[in-house]
């Protein structure tokens, strides 16, 4: 069985400084906002809904040209079947600073790239963060994108 989740690598740009949003999950890891695709939703709808539910952020512009996917397996203990999950991320920008975390999280932080790279727990998320930062450095004009309300 394969599950599908979608989410955002979300940035705030303040003059020449860029900050990434990381969530501290109750399981103890730091990661980006994401969640399961619900029936009838497309990937963008899922990513926006999860962002709103997990952070209270309603204004995010999707930066065109970036899409990152990875797949991993989990479960398989105690006779349970191994499941796989496909995770799709978009790169977004917001002007909202305040984060209202959901019951699923213990905290949230806006951090610069170097700090985010140290905080993110999983290797696949670290690779994604490096890819997003490289994309932004190669496409600096995208950081000036207009904001879209949810």
PDB file of N, CA and C in Angstrom, residues 65-118:
ATOM      1  N   UNK A  65       8.474  26.149 -10.805  1.00  0.00           N
ATOM      2  CA  UNK A  65       9.686  25.477 -11.247  1.00  0.00           C
ATOM      3  C   UNK A  65      10.319  24.564 -10.221  1.00  0.00           C
ATOM      4  N   UNK A  66       9.759  24.503  -9.023  1.00  0.00           N
ATOM      5  CA  UNK A  66      10.314  23.629  -7.986  1.00  0.00           C
ATOM      6  C   UNK A  66       9.272  22.588  -7.589  1.00  0.00           C
ATOM      7  N   UNK A  67       9.677  21.353  -7.631  1.00  0.00           N
ATOM      8  CA  UNK A  67       8.852  20.239  -7.150  1.00  0.00           C
ATOM      9  C   UNK A  67       9.851  19.186  -6.682  1.00  0.00           C
ATOM     10  N   UNK A  68       9.633  18.675  -5.494  1.00  0.00           N
ATOM     11  CA  UNK A  68      10.567  17.696  -4.947  1.00  0.00           C
ATOM     12  C   UNK A  68       9.766  16.525  -4.411  1.00  0.00           C
ATOM     13  N   UNK A  69      10.172  15.327  -4.799  1.00  0.00           N
ATOM     14  CA  UNK A  69       9.493  14.121  -4.320  1.00  0.00           C
ATOM     15  C   UNK A  69      10.516  13.152  -3.745  1.00  0.00           C
ATOM     16  N   UNK A  70      10.093  12.449  -2.732  1.00  0.00           N
ATOM     17  CA  UNK A  70      10.869  11.316  -2.251  1.00  0.00           C
ATOM     18  C   UNK A  70       9.897  10.258  -1.748  1.00  0.00           C
ATOM     19  N   UNK A  71      10.392   9.049  -1.672  1.00  0.00           N
ATOM     20  CA  UNK A  71       9.567   7.933  -1.228  1.00  0.00           C
ATOM     21  C   UNK A  71      10.337   7.173  -0.158  1.00  0.00           C
ATOM     22  N   UNK A  72       9.604   6.672   0.816  1.00  0.00           N
ATOM     23  CA  UNK A  72      10.247   5.863   1.846  1.00  0.00           C
ATOM     24  C   UNK A  72       9.275   4.795   2.327  1.00  0.00           C
ATOM     25  N   UNK A  73       9.832   3.780   2.974  1.00  0.00           N
ATOM     26  CA  UNK A  73       9.020   2.691   3.521  1.00  0.00           C
ATOM     27  C   UNK A  73       9.045   2.757   5.036  1.00  0.00           C
ATOM     28  N   UNK A  74       7.941   2.314   5.628  1.00  0.00           N
ATOM     29  CA  UNK A  74       7.846   2.294   7.089  1.00  0.00           C
ATOM     30  C   UNK A  74       6.947   1.144   7.509  1.00  0.00           C
ATOM     31  N   UNK A  75       6.932   0.868   8.808  1.00  0.00           N
ATOM     32  CA  UNK A  75       6.135  -0.245   9.333  1.00  0.00           C
ATOM     33  C   UNK A  75       6.903  -1.545   9.208  1.00  0.00           C
ATOM     34  N   UNK A  76       6.175  -2.635   9.082  1.00  0.00           N
ATOM     35  CA  UNK A  76       6.804  -3.928   8.896  1.00  0.00           C
ATOM     36  C   UNK A  76       7.234  -4.614  10.178  1.00  0.00           C
ATOM     37  N   UNK A  77       6.890  -4.045  11.324  1.00  0.00           N
ATOM     38  CA  UNK A  77       7.248  -4.672  12.604  1.00  0.00           C
ATOM     39  C   UNK A  77       6.067  -5.471  13.133  1.00  0.00           C
ATOM     40  N   UNK A  78       6.365  -6.480  13.889  1.00  0.00           N
ATOM     41  CA  UNK A  78       5.314  -7.258  14.542  1.00  0.00           C
ATOM     42  C   UNK A  78       4.345  -7.903  13.566  1.00  0.00           C
ATOM     43  N   UNK A  79       4.834  -8.326  12.412  1.00  0.00           N
ATOM     44  CA  UNK A  79       3.985  -8.988  11.436  1.00  0.00           C
ATOM     45  C   UNK A  79       3.170  -8.053  10.556  1.00  0.00           C
ATOM     46  N   UNK A  80       3.287  -6.747  10.799  1.00  0.00           N
ATOM     47  CA  UNK A  80       2.553  -5.793   9.955  1.00  0.00           C
ATOM     48  C   UNK A  80       3.249  -5.629   8.610  1.00  0.00           C
ATOM     49  N   UNK A  81       2.465  -5.329   7.606  1.00  0.00           N
ATOM     50  CA  UNK A  81       3.008  -5.126   6.263  1.00  0.00           C
ATOM     51  C   UNK A  81       3.782  -3.814   6.192  1.00  0.00           C
ATOM     52  N   UNK A  82       4.824  -3.830   5.401  1.00  0.00           N
ATOM     53  CA  UNK A  82       5.567  -2.604   5.130  1.00  0.00           C
ATOM     54  C   UNK A  82       4.738  -1.736   4.196  1.00  0.00           C
ATOM     55  N   UNK A  83       4.700  -0.448   4.488  1.00  0.00           N
ATOM     56  CA  UNK A  83       3.975   0.492   3.624  1.00  0.00           C
ATOM     57  C   UNK A  83       4.973   1.475   3.046  1.00  0.00           C
ATOM     58  N   UNK A  84       4.611   2.039   1.917  1.00  0.00           N
ATOM     59  CA  UNK A  84       5.472   3.070   1.338  1.00  0.00           C
ATOM     60  C   UNK A  84       4.703   4.374   1.271  1.00  0.00           C
ATOM     61  N   UNK A  85       5.455   5.467   1.329  1.00  0.00           N
ATOM     62  CA  UNK A  85       4.849   6.793   1.274  1.00  0.00           C
ATOM     63  C   UNK A  85       5.597   7.631   0.247  1.00  0.00           C
ATOM     64  N   UNK A  86       4.830   8.253  -0.640  1.00  0.00           N
ATOM     65  CA  UNK A  86       5.354   9.230  -1.580  1.00  0.00           C
ATOM     66  C   UNK A  86       5.058  10.600  -0.996  1.00  0.00           C
ATOM     67  N   UNK A  87       6.083  11.438  -0.903  1.00  0.00           N
ATOM     68  CA  UNK A  87       5.913  12.780  -0.353  1.00  0.00           C
ATOM     69  C   UNK A  87       6.302  13.785  -1.437  1.00  0.00           C
ATOM     70  N   UNK A  88       5.394  14.720  -1.716  1.00  0.00           N
ATOM     71  CA  UNK A  88       5.602  15.743  -2.737  1.00  0.00           C
ATOM     72  C   UNK A  88       5.634  17.109  -2.066  1.00  0.00           C
ATOM     73  N   UNK A  89       6.674  17.870  -2.357  1.00  0.00           N
ATOM     74  CA  UNK A  89       6.810  19.206  -1.771  1.00  0.00           C
ATOM     75  C   UNK A  89       6.850  20.274  -2.846  1.00  0.00           C
ATOM     76  N   UNK A  90       6.242  21.400  -2.504  1.00  0.00           N
ATOM     77  CA  UNK A  90       6.324  22.612  -3.293  1.00  0.00           C
ATOM     78  C   UNK A  90       7.150  23.615  -2.499  1.00  0.00           C
ATOM     79  N   UNK A  91       7.678  24.583  -3.197  1.00  0.00           N
ATOM     80  CA  UNK A  91       8.429  25.651  -2.548  1.00  0.00           C
ATOM     81  C   UNK A  91       7.514  26.862  -2.489  1.00  0.00           C
ATOM     82  N   UNK A  92       7.356  27.422  -1.302  1.00  0.00           N
ATOM     83  CA  UNK A  92       6.451  28.549  -1.139  1.00  0.00           C
ATOM     84  C   UNK A  92       7.092  29.689  -0.380  1.00  0.00           C
ATOM     85  N   UNK A  93       6.491  30.855  -0.535  1.00  0.00           N
ATOM     86  CA  UNK A  93       6.946  32.053   0.168  1.00  0.00           C
ATOM     87  C   UNK A  93       5.748  32.692   0.844  1.00  0.00           C
ATOM     88  N   UNK A  94       5.965  33.209   2.043  1.00  0.00           N
ATOM     89  CA  UNK A  94       4.902  33.892   2.775  1.00  0.00           C
ATOM     90  C   UNK A  94       5.434  35.180   3.386  1.00  0.00           C
ATOM     91  N   UNK A  95       4.500  36.073   3.697  1.00  0.00           N
ATOM     92  CA  UNK A  95       4.862  37.282   4.443  1.00  0.00           C
ATOM     93  C   UNK A  95       4.348  37.189   5.877  1.00  0.00           C
ATOM     94  N   UNK A  96       3.736  36.061   6.230  1.00  0.00           N
ATOM     95  CA  UNK A  96       3.210  35.868   7.585  1.00  0.00           C
ATOM     96  C   UNK A  96       4.318  35.361   8.498  1.00  0.00           C
ATOM     97  N   UNK A  97       4.489  36.023   9.622  1.00  0.00           N
ATOM     98  CA  UNK A  97       5.526  35.636  10.581  1.00  0.00           C
ATOM     99  C   UNK A  97       4.968  34.716  11.667  1.00  0.00           C
ATOM    100  N   UNK A  98       3.784  35.054  12.172  1.00  0.00           N
ATOM    101  CA  UNK A  98       3.211  34.316  13.296  1.00  0.00           C
ATOM    102  C   UNK A  98       2.779  32.914  12.873  1.00  0.00           C
ATOM    103  N   UNK A  99       3.152  31.937  13.690  1.00  0.00           N
ATOM    104  CA  UNK A  99       2.791  30.544  13.453  1.00  0.00           C
ATOM    105  C   UNK A  99       1.962  30.064  14.633  1.00  0.00           C
ATOM    106  N   UNK A 100       0.800  29.483  14.346  1.00  0.00           N
ATOM    107  CA  UNK A 100      -0.047  28.866  15.374  1.00  0.00           C
ATOM    108  C   UNK A 100       0.010  27.358  15.160  1.00  0.00           C
ATOM    109  N   UNK A 101       0.803  26.685  15.972  1.00  0.00           N
ATOM    110  CA  UNK A 101       1.001  25.253  15.761  1.00  0.00           C
ATOM    111  C   UNK A 101      -0.244  24.459  16.121  1.00  0.00           C
ATOM    112  N   UNK A 102      -0.379  23.319  15.465  1.00  0.00           N
ATOM    113  CA  UNK A 102      -1.499  22.416  15.725  1.00  0.00           C
ATOM    114  C   UNK A 102      -1.152  21.492  16.892  1.00  0.00           C
ATOM    115  N   UNK A 103      -2.108  20.665  17.262  1.00  0.00           N
ATOM    116  CA  UNK A 103      -1.907  19.689  18.339  1.00  0.00           C
ATOM    117  C   UNK A 103      -0.853  18.642  17.976  1.00  0.00           C
ATOM    118  N   UNK A 104      -0.487  18.541  16.698  1.00  0.00           N
ATOM    119  CA  UNK A 104       0.490  17.553  16.239  1.00  0.00           C
ATOM    120  C   UNK A 104       1.932  17.967  16.528  1.00  0.00           C
ATOM    121  N   UNK A 105       2.124  19.220  16.930  1.00  0.00           N
ATOM    122  CA  UNK A 105       3.475  19.758  17.033  1.00  0.00           C
ATOM    123  C   UNK A 105       3.770  20.336  18.410  1.00  0.00           C
ATOM    124  N   UNK A 106       5.077  20.415  18.719  1.00  0.00           N
ATOM    125  CA  UNK A 106       5.532  20.998  19.983  1.00  0.00           C
ATOM    126  C   UNK A 106       6.070  22.403  19.788  1.00  0.00           C
ATOM    127  N   UNK A 107       6.344  22.767  18.551  1.00  0.00           N
ATOM    128  CA  UNK A 107       6.902  24.082  18.303  1.00  0.00           C
ATOM    129  C   UNK A 107       7.125  24.327  16.830  1.00  0.00           C
ATOM    130  N   UNK A 108       7.523  25.554  16.530  1.00  0.00           N
ATOM    131  CA  UNK A 108       7.835  25.959  15.161  1.00  0.00           C
ATOM    132  C   UNK A 108       8.886  27.050  15.225  1.00  0.00           C
ATOM    133  N   UNK A 109       9.737  27.099  14.209  1.00  0.00           N
ATOM    134  CA  UNK A 109      10.764  28.140  14.157  1.00  0.00           C
ATOM    135  C   UNK A 109      11.019  28.564  12.716  1.00  0.00           C
ATOM    136  N   UNK A 110      11.244  29.862  12.566  1.00  0.00           N
ATOM    137  CA  UNK A 110      11.766  30.414  11.315  1.00  0.00           C
ATOM    138  C   UNK A 110      13.276  30.496  11.498  1.00  0.00           C
ATOM    139  N   UNK A 111      14.027  29.778  10.676  1.00  0.00           N
ATOM    140  CA  UNK A 111      15.481  29.732  10.851  1.00  0.00           C
ATOM    141  C   UNK A 111      16.194  29.918   9.511  1.00  0.00           C
ATOM    142  N   UNK A 112      17.407  30.500   9.542  1.00  0.00           N
ATOM    143  CA  UNK A 112      18.182  30.621   8.303  1.00  0.00           C
ATOM    144  C   UNK A 112      18.614  29.241   7.803  1.00  0.00           C
ATOM    145  N   UNK A 113      19.008  29.204   6.549  1.00  0.00           N
ATOM    146  CA  UNK A 113      19.354  27.938   5.891  1.00  0.00           C
ATOM    147  C   UNK A 113      20.349  27.103   6.689  1.00  0.00           C
ATOM    148  N   UNK A 114      21.447  27.693   7.119  1.00  0.00           N
ATOM    149  CA  UNK A 114      22.490  26.919   7.809  1.00  0.00           C
ATOM    150  C   UNK A 114      21.951  26.264   9.078  1.00  0.00           C
ATOM    151  N   UNK A 115      21.115  26.971   9.791  1.00  0.00           N
ATOM    152  CA  UNK A 115      20.508  26.421  11.013  1.00  0.00           C
ATOM    153  C   UNK A 115      19.476  25.352  10.662  1.00  0.00           C
ATOM    154  N   UNK A 116      18.675  25.607   9.637  1.00  0.00           N
ATOM    155  CA  UNK A 116      17.662  24.632   9.207  1.00  0.00           C
ATOM    156  C   UNK A 116      18.324  23.316   8.821  1.00  0.00           C
ATOM    157  N   UNK A 117      19.442  23.402   8.125  1.00  0.00           N
ATOM    158  CA  UNK A 117      20.151  22.199   7.691  1.00  0.00           C
ATOM    159  C   UNK A 117      20.614  21.367   8.887  1.00  0.00           C
ATOM    160  N   UNK A 118      20.971  22.016   9.974  1.00  0.00           N
ATOM    161  CA  UNK A 118      21.376  21.301  11.192  1.00  0.00           C
ATOM    162  C   UNK A 118      20.176  20.749  11.955  1.00  0.00           C
TER     163      UNK A 118
END
